[in-house]
Short mmCIF file of N, CA and C in Angstrom, two decimals:
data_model
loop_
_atom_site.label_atom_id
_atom_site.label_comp_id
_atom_site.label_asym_id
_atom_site.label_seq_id
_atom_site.Cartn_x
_atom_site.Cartn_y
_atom_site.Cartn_z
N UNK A 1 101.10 112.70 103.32
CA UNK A 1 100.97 111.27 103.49
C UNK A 1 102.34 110.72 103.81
N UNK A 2 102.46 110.00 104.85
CA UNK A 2 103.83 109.33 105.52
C UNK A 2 104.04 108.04 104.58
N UNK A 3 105.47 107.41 104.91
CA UNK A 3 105.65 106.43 104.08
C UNK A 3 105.25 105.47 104.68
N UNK A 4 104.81 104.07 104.42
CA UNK A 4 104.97 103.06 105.15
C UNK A 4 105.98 102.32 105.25
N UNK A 5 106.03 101.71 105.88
CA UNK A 5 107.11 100.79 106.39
C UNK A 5 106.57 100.09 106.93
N UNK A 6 106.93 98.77 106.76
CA UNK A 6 107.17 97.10 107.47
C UNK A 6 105.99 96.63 106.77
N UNK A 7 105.46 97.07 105.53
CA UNK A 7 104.38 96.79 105.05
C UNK A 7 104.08 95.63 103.90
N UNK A 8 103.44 94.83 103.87
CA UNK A 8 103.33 94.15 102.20
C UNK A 8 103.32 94.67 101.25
N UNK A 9 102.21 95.42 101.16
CA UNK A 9 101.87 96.61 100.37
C UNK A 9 102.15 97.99 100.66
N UNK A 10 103.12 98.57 100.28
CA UNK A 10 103.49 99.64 101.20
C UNK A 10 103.11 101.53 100.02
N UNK A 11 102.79 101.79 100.53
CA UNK A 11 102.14 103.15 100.07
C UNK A 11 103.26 104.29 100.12
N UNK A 12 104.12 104.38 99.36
CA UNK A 12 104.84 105.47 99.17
C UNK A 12 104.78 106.67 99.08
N UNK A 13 105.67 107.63 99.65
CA UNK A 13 105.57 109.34 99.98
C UNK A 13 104.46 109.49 98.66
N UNK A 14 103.51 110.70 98.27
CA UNK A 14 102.77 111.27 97.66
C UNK A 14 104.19 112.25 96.50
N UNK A 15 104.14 111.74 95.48
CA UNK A 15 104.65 112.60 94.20
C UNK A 15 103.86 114.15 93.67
N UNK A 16 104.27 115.17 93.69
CA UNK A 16 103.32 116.19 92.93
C UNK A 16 104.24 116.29 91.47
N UNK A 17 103.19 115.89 90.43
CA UNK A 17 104.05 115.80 89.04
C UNK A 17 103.74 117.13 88.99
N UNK A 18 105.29 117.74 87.97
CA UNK A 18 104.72 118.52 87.27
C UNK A 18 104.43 119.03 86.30
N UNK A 19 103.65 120.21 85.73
CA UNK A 19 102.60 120.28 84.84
C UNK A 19 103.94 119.67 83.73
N UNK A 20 105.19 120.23 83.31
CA UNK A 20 105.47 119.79 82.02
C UNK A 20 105.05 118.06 81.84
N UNK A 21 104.68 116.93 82.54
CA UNK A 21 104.98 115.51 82.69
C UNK A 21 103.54 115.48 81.83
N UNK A 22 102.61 116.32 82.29
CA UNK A 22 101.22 116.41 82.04
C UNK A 22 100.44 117.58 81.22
N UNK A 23 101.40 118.31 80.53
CA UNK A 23 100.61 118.97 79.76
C UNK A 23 100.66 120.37 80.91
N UNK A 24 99.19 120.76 81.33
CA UNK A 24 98.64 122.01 82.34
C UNK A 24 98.40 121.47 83.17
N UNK A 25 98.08 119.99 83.22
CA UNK A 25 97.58 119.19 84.24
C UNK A 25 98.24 118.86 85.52
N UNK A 26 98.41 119.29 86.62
CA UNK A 26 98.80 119.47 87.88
C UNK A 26 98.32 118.24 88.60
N UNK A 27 99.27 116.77 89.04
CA UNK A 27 98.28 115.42 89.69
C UNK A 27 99.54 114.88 91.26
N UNK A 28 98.44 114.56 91.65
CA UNK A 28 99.40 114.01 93.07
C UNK A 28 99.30 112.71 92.48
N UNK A 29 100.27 111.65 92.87
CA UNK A 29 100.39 110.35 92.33
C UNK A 29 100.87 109.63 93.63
N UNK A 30 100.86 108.95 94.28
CA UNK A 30 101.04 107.79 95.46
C UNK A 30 101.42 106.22 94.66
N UNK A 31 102.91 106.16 94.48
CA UNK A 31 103.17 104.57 94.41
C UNK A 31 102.39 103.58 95.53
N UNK A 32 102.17 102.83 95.04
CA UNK A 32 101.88 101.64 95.93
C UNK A 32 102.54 99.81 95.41
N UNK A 33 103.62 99.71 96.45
CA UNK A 33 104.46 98.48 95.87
C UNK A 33 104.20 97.69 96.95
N UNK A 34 104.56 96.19 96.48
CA UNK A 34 104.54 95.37 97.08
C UNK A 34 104.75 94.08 96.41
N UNK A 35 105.27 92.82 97.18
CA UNK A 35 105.36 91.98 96.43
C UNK A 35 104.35 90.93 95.71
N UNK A 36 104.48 89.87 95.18
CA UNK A 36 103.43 89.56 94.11
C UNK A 36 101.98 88.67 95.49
N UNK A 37 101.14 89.02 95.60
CA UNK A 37 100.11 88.61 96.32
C UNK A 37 99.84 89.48 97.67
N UNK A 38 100.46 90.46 97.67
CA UNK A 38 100.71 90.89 99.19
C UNK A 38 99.86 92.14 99.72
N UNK A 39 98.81 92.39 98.77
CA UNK A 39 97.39 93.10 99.01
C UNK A 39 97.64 94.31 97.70
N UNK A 40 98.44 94.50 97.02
CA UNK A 40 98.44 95.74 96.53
C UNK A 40 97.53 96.37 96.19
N UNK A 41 96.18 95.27 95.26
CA UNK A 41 95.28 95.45 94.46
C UNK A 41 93.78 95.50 95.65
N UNK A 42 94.00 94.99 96.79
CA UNK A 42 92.99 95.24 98.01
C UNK A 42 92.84 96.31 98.38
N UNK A 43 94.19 97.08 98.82
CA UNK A 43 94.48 98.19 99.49
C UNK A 43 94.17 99.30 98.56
N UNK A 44 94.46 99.37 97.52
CA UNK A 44 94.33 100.16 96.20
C UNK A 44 92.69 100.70 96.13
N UNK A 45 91.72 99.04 95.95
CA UNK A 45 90.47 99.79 95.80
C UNK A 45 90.01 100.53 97.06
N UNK A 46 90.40 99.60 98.27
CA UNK A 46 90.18 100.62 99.65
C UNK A 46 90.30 101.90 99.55
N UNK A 47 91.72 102.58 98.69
CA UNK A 47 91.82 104.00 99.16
C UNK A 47 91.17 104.90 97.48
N UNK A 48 91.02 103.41 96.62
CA UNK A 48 89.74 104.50 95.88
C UNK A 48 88.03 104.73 96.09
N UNK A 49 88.15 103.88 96.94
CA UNK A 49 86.72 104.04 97.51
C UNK A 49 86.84 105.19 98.40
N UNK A 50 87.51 105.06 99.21
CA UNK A 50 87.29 106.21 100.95
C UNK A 50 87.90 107.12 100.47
N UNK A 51 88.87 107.72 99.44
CA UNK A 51 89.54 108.81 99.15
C UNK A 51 89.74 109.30 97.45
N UNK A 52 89.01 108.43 96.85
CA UNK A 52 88.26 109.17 95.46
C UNK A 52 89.67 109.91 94.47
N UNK A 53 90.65 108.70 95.00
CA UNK A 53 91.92 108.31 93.63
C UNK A 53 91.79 107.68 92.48
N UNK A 54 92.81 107.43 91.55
CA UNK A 54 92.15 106.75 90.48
C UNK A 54 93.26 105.29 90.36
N UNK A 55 92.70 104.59 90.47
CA UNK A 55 94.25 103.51 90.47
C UNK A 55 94.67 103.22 88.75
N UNK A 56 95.79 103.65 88.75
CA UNK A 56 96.58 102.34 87.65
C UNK A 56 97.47 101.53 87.74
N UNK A 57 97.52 100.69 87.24
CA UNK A 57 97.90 99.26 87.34
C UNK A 57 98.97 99.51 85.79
N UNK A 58 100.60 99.13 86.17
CA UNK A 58 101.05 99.38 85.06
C UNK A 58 101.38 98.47 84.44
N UNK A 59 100.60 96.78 84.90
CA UNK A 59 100.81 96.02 84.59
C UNK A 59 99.60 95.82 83.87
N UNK A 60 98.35 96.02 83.77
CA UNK A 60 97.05 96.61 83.47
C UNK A 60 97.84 97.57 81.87
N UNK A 61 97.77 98.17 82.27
CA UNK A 61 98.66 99.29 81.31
C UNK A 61 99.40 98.85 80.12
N UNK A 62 100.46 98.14 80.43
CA UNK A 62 101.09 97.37 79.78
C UNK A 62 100.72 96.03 78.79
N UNK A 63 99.89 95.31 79.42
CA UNK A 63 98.51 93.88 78.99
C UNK A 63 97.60 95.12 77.83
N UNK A 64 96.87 95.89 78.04
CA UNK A 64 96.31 96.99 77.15
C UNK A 64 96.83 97.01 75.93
N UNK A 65 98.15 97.70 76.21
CA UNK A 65 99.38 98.15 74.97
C UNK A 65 99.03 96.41 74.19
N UNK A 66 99.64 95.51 74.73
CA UNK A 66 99.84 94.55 73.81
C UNK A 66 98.89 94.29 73.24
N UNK A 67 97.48 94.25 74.06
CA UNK A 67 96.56 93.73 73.04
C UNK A 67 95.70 95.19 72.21
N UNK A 68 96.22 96.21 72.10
CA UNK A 68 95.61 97.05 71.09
C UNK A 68 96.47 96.39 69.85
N UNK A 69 97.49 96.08 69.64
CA UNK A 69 97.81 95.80 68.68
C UNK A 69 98.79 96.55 67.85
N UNK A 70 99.39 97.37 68.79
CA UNK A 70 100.07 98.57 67.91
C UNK A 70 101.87 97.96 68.03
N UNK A 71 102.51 98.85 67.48
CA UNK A 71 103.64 98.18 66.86
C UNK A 71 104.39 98.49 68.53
N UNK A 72 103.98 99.75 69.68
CA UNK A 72 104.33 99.51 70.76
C UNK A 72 104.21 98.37 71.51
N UNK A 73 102.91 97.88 71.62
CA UNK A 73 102.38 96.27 72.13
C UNK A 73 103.08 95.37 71.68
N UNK A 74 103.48 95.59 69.82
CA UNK A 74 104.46 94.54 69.56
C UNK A 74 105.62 94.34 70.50
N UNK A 75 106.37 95.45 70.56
CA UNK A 75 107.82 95.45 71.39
C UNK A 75 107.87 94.83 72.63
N UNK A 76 105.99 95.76 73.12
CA UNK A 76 105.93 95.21 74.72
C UNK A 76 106.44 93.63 74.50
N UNK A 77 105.54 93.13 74.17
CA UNK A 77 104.94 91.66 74.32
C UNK A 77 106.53 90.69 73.87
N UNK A 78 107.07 91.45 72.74
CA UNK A 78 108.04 90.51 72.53
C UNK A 78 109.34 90.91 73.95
N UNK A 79 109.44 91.97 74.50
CA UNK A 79 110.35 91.92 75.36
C UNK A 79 109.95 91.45 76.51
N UNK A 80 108.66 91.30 77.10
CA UNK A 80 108.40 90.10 78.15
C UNK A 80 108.20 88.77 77.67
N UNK A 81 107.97 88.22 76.42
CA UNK A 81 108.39 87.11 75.84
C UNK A 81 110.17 86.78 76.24
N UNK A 82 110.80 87.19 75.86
CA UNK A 82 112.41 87.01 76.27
C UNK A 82 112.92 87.56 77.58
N UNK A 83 111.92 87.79 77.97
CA UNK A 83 112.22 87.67 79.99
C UNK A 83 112.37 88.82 80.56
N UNK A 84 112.83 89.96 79.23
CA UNK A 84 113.43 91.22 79.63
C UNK A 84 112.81 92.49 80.42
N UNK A 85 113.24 93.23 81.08
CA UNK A 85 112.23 94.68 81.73
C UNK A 85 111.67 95.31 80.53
N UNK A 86 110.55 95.48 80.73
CA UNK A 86 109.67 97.08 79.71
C UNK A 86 110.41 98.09 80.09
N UNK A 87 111.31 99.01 78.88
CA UNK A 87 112.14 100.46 79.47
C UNK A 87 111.27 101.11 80.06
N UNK A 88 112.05 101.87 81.06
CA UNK A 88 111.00 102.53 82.16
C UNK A 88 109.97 104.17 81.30
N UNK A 89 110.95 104.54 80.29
CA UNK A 89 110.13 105.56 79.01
C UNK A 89 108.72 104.91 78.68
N UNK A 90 108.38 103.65 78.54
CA UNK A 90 107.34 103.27 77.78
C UNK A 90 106.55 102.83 79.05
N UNK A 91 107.08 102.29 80.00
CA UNK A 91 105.96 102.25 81.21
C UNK A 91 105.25 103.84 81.30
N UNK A 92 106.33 104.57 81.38
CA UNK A 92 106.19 106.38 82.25
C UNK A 92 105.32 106.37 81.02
N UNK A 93 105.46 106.53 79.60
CA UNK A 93 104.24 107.08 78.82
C UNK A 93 103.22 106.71 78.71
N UNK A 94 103.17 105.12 78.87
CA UNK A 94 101.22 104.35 79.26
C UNK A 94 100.86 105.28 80.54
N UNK A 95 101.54 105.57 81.29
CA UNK A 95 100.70 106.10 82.78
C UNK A 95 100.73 107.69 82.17
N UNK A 96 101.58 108.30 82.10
CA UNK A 96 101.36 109.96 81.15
C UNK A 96 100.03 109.67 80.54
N UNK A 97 99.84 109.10 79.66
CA UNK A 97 98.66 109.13 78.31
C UNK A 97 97.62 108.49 79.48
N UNK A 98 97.27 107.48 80.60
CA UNK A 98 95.98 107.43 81.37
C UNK A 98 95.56 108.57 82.38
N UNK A 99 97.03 109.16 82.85
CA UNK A 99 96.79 110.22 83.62
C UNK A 99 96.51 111.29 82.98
N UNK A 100 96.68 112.04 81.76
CA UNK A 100 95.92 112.81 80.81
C UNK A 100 94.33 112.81 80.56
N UNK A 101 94.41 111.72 80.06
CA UNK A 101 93.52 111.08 79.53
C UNK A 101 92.06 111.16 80.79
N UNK A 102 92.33 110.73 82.14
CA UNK A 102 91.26 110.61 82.98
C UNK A 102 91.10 112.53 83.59
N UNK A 103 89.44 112.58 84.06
CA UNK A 103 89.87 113.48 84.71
C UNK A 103 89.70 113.81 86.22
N UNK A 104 90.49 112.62 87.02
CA UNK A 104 91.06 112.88 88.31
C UNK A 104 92.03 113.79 88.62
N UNK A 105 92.54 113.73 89.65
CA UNK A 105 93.79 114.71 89.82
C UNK A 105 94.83 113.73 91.22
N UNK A 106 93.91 112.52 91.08
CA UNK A 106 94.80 111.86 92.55
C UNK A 106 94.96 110.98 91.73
N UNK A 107 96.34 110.02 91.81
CA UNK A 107 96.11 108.32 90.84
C UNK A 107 97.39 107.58 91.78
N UNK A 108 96.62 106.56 91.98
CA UNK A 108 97.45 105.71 92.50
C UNK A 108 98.35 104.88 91.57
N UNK A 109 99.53 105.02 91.57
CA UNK A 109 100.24 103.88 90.52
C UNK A 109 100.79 102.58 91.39
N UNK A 110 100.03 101.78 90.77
CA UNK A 110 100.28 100.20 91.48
C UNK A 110 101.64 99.37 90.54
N UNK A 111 102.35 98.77 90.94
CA UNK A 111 103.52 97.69 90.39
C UNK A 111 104.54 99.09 89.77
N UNK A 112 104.68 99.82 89.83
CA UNK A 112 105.93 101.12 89.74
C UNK A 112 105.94 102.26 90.06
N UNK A 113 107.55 102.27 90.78
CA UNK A 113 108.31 101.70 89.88
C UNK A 113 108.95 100.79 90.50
N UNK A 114 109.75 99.91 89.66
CA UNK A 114 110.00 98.37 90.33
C UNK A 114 111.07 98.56 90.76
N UNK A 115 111.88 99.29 90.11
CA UNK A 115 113.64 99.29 90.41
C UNK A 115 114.23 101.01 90.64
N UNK A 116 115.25 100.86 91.51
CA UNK A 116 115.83 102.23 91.15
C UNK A 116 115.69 103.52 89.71
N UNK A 117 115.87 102.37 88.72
CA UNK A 117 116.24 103.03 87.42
C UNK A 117 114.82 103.68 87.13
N UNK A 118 113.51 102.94 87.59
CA UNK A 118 112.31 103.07 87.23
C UNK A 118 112.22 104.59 88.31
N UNK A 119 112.32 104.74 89.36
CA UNK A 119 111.96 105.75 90.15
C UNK A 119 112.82 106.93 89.40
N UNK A 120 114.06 106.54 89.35
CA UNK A 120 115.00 107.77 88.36
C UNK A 120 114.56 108.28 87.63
N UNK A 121 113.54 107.86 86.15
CA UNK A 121 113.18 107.89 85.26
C UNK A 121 111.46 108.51 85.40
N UNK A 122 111.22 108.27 86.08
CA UNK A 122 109.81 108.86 86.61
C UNK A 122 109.90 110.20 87.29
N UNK A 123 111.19 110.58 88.19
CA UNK A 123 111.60 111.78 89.12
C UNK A 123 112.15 112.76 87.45
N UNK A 124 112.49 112.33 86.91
CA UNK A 124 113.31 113.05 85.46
C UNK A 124 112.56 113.38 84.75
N UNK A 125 111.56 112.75 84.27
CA UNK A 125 110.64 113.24 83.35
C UNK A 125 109.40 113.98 84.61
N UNK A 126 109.02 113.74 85.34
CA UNK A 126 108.00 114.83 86.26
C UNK A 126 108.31 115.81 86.74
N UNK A 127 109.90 115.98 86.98
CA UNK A 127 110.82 117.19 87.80
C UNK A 127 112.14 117.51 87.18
N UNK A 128 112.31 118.48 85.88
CA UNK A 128 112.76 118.66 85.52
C UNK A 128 113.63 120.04 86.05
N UNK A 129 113.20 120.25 87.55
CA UNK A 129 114.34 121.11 87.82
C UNK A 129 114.15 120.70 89.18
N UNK A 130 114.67 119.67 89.34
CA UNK A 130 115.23 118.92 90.62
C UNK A 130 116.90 118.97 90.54
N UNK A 131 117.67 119.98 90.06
CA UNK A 131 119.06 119.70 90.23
C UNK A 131 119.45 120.06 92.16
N UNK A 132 120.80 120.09 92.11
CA UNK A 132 120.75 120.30 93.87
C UNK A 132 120.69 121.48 94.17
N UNK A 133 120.87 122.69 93.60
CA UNK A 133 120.99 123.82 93.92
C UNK A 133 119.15 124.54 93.60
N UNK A 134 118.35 123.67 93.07
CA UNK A 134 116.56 123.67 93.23
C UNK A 134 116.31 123.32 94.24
N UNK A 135 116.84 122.00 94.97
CA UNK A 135 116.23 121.16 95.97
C UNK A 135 116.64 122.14 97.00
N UNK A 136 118.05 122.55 97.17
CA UNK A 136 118.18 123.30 98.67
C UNK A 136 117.32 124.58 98.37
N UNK A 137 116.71 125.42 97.58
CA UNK A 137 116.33 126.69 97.98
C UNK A 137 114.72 126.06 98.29
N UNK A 138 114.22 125.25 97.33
CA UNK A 138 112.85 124.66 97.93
C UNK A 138 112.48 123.93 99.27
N UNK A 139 114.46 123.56 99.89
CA UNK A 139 113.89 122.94 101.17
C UNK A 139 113.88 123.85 101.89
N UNK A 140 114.80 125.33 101.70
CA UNK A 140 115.01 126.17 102.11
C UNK A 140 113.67 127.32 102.73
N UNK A 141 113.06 127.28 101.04
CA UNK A 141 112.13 127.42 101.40
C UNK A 141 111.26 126.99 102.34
N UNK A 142 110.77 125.54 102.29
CA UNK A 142 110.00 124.95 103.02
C UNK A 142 110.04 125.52 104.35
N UNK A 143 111.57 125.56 104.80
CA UNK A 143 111.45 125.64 106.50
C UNK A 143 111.39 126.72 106.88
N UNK A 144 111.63 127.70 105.91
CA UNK A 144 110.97 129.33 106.06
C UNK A 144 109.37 129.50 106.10
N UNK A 145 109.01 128.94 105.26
CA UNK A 145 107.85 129.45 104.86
C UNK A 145 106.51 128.19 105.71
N UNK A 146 106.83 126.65 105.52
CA UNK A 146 105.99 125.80 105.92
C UNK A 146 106.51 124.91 107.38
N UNK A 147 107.24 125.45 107.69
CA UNK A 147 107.71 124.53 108.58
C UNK A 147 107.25 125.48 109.76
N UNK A 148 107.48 126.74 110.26
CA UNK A 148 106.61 127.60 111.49
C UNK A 148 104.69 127.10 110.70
N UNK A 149 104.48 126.78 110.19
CA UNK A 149 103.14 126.91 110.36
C UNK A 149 102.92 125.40 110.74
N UNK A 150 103.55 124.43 110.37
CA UNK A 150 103.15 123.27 110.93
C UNK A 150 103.93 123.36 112.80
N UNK A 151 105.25 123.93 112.84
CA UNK A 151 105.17 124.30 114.27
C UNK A 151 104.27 124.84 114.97
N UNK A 152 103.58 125.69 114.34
CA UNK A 152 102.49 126.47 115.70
C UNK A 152 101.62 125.53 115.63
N UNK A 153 100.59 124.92 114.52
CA UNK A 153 99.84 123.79 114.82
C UNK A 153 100.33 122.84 116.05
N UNK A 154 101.21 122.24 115.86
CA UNK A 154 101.61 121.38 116.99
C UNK A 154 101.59 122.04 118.14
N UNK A 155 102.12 122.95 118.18
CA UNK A 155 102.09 123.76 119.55
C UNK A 155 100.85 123.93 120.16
N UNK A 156 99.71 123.58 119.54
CA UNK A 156 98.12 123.79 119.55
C UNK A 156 97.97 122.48 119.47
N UNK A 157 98.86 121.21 119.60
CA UNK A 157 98.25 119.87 119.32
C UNK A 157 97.49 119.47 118.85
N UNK A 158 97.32 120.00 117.46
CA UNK A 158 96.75 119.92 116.09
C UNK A 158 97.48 119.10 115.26
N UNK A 159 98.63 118.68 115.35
CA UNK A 159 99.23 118.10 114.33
C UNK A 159 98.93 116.73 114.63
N UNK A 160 98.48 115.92 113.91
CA UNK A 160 99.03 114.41 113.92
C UNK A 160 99.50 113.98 112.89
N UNK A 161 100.85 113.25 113.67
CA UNK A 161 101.64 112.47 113.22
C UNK A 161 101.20 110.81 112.62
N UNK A 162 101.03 110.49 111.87
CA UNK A 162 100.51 108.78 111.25
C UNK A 162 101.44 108.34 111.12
N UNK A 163 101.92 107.48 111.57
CA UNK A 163 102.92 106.03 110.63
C UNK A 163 102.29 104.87 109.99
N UNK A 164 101.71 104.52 108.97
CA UNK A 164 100.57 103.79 108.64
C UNK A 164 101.25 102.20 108.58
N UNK A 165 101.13 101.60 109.05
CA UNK A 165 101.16 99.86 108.67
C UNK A 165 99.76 99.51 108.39
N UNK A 166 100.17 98.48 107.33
CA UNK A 166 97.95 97.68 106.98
C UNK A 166 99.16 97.18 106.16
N UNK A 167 98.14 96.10 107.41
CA UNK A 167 98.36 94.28 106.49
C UNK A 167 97.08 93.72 106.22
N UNK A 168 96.45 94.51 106.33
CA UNK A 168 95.03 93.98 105.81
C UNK A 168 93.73 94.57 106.23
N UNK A 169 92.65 94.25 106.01
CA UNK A 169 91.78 95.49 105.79
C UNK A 169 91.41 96.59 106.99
N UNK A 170 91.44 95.02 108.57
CA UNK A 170 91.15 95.64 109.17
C UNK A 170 92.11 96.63 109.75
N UNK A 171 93.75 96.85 109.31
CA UNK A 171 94.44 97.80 109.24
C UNK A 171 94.00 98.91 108.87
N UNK A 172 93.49 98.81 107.42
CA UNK A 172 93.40 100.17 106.55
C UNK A 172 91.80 100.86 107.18
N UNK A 173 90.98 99.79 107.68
CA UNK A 173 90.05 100.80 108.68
C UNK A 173 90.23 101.92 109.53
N UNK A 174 91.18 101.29 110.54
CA UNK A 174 92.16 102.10 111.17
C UNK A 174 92.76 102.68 111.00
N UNK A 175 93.47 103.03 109.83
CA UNK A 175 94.25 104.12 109.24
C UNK A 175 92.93 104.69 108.63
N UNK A 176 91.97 104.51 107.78
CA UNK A 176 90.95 105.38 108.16
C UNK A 176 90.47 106.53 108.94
N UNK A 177 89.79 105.27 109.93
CA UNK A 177 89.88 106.37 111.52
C UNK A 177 90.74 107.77 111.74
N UNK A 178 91.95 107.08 111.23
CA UNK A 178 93.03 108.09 111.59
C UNK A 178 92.91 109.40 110.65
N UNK A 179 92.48 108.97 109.89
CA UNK A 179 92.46 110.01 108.97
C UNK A 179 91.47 111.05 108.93
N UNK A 180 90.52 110.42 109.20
CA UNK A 180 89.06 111.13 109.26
C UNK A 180 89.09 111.98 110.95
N UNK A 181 89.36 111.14 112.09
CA UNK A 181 89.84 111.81 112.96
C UNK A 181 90.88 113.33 113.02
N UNK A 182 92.16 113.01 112.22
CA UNK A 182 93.03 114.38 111.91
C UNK A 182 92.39 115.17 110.81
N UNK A 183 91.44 114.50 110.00
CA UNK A 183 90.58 115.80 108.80
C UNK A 183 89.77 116.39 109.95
N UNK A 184 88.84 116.16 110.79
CA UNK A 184 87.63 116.55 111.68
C UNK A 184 88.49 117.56 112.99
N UNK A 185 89.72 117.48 113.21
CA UNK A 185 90.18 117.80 114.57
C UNK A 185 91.26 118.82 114.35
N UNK A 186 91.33 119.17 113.18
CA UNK A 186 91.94 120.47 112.57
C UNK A 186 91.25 121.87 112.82
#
């Protein structure tokens, strides 16, 4: 899945957590950000309808915590009372404990992460051997091992390339299309 760009709601690269974040549990996760009104929650059910993800909402997530009543909800509630960010640990563990908890294996996370620190903190606890000398033998890998097989596809003009923009539904039809077209033409 490509990133979007120039988007309201923009659908970020596909995450593969891994199992330590989740237990045994192996999940692809797709951010989806955007600013406050700008389809997040449209686009969201769209791609749980046509592609059978699970959305969470960590703002959903968060509203939950406070009103179970637990001494976490307390903290929540009093640190958005005084204006402040929810630490990005206690966001990452409401979505850990729903992504456990359900049994999908795709989940869309809607509203995070909001800030740098939030993406940091999410890449740290799901990829605990992302240092640089992991990343080069895995990219290393990659272009050994996955990169001639997506070359010969293309060479067979099998590959398509998507750049997705949707600003609105009748966008995400079309990126549809697109999709169902490159699943069928493989």
């Amino acid at each position: 899945m490509g990133t979007v760009v120039d988007a309201p709601a923009a659908v970020t690269q596909k995450e593969e957590v891994a199992e330590n974040m989740l237990g045994n549990k192996k999940v692809t996760v797709v951010f989806v950000l955007g600013g406050p009104g700008s389809g997040k929650g449209t686009q969201c059910s769209n791609i749980v309808e046509h592609f059978g993800f699970t959305h969470l909402s960590a703002g959903d997530l968060l509203r939950a915590e406070i009103k179970s009543g637990s001494e976490n909800g307390t903290m929540i509630e009093n640190m958005i009372k005084e204006g402040k960010i929810v630490p990005s640990e206690v966001t990452i563990k409401l979505l850990q404990q729903a992504m456990i908890n359900n049994e999908n294996d795709k989940f869309l996370i809607d509203g995070f992460p909001r800030n740098e620190e939030n993406r940091a903190a999410f890449e740290n606890v799901g990829r605990v051997d992302d240092n640089i000398e992991t990343i080069r033998k895995r990219f290393k890998v990659f272009v050994e091992s996955s990169l001639p097989v997506i070359e010969y596809y293309d060479a067979k003009e099998k590959v398509k390339k998507v750049l997705l923009h949707f600003h609105n539904e009748g966008n995400f039809n079309g990126m549809h299309v697109n999709i169902n077209a490159s699943e069928h033409s493989a």
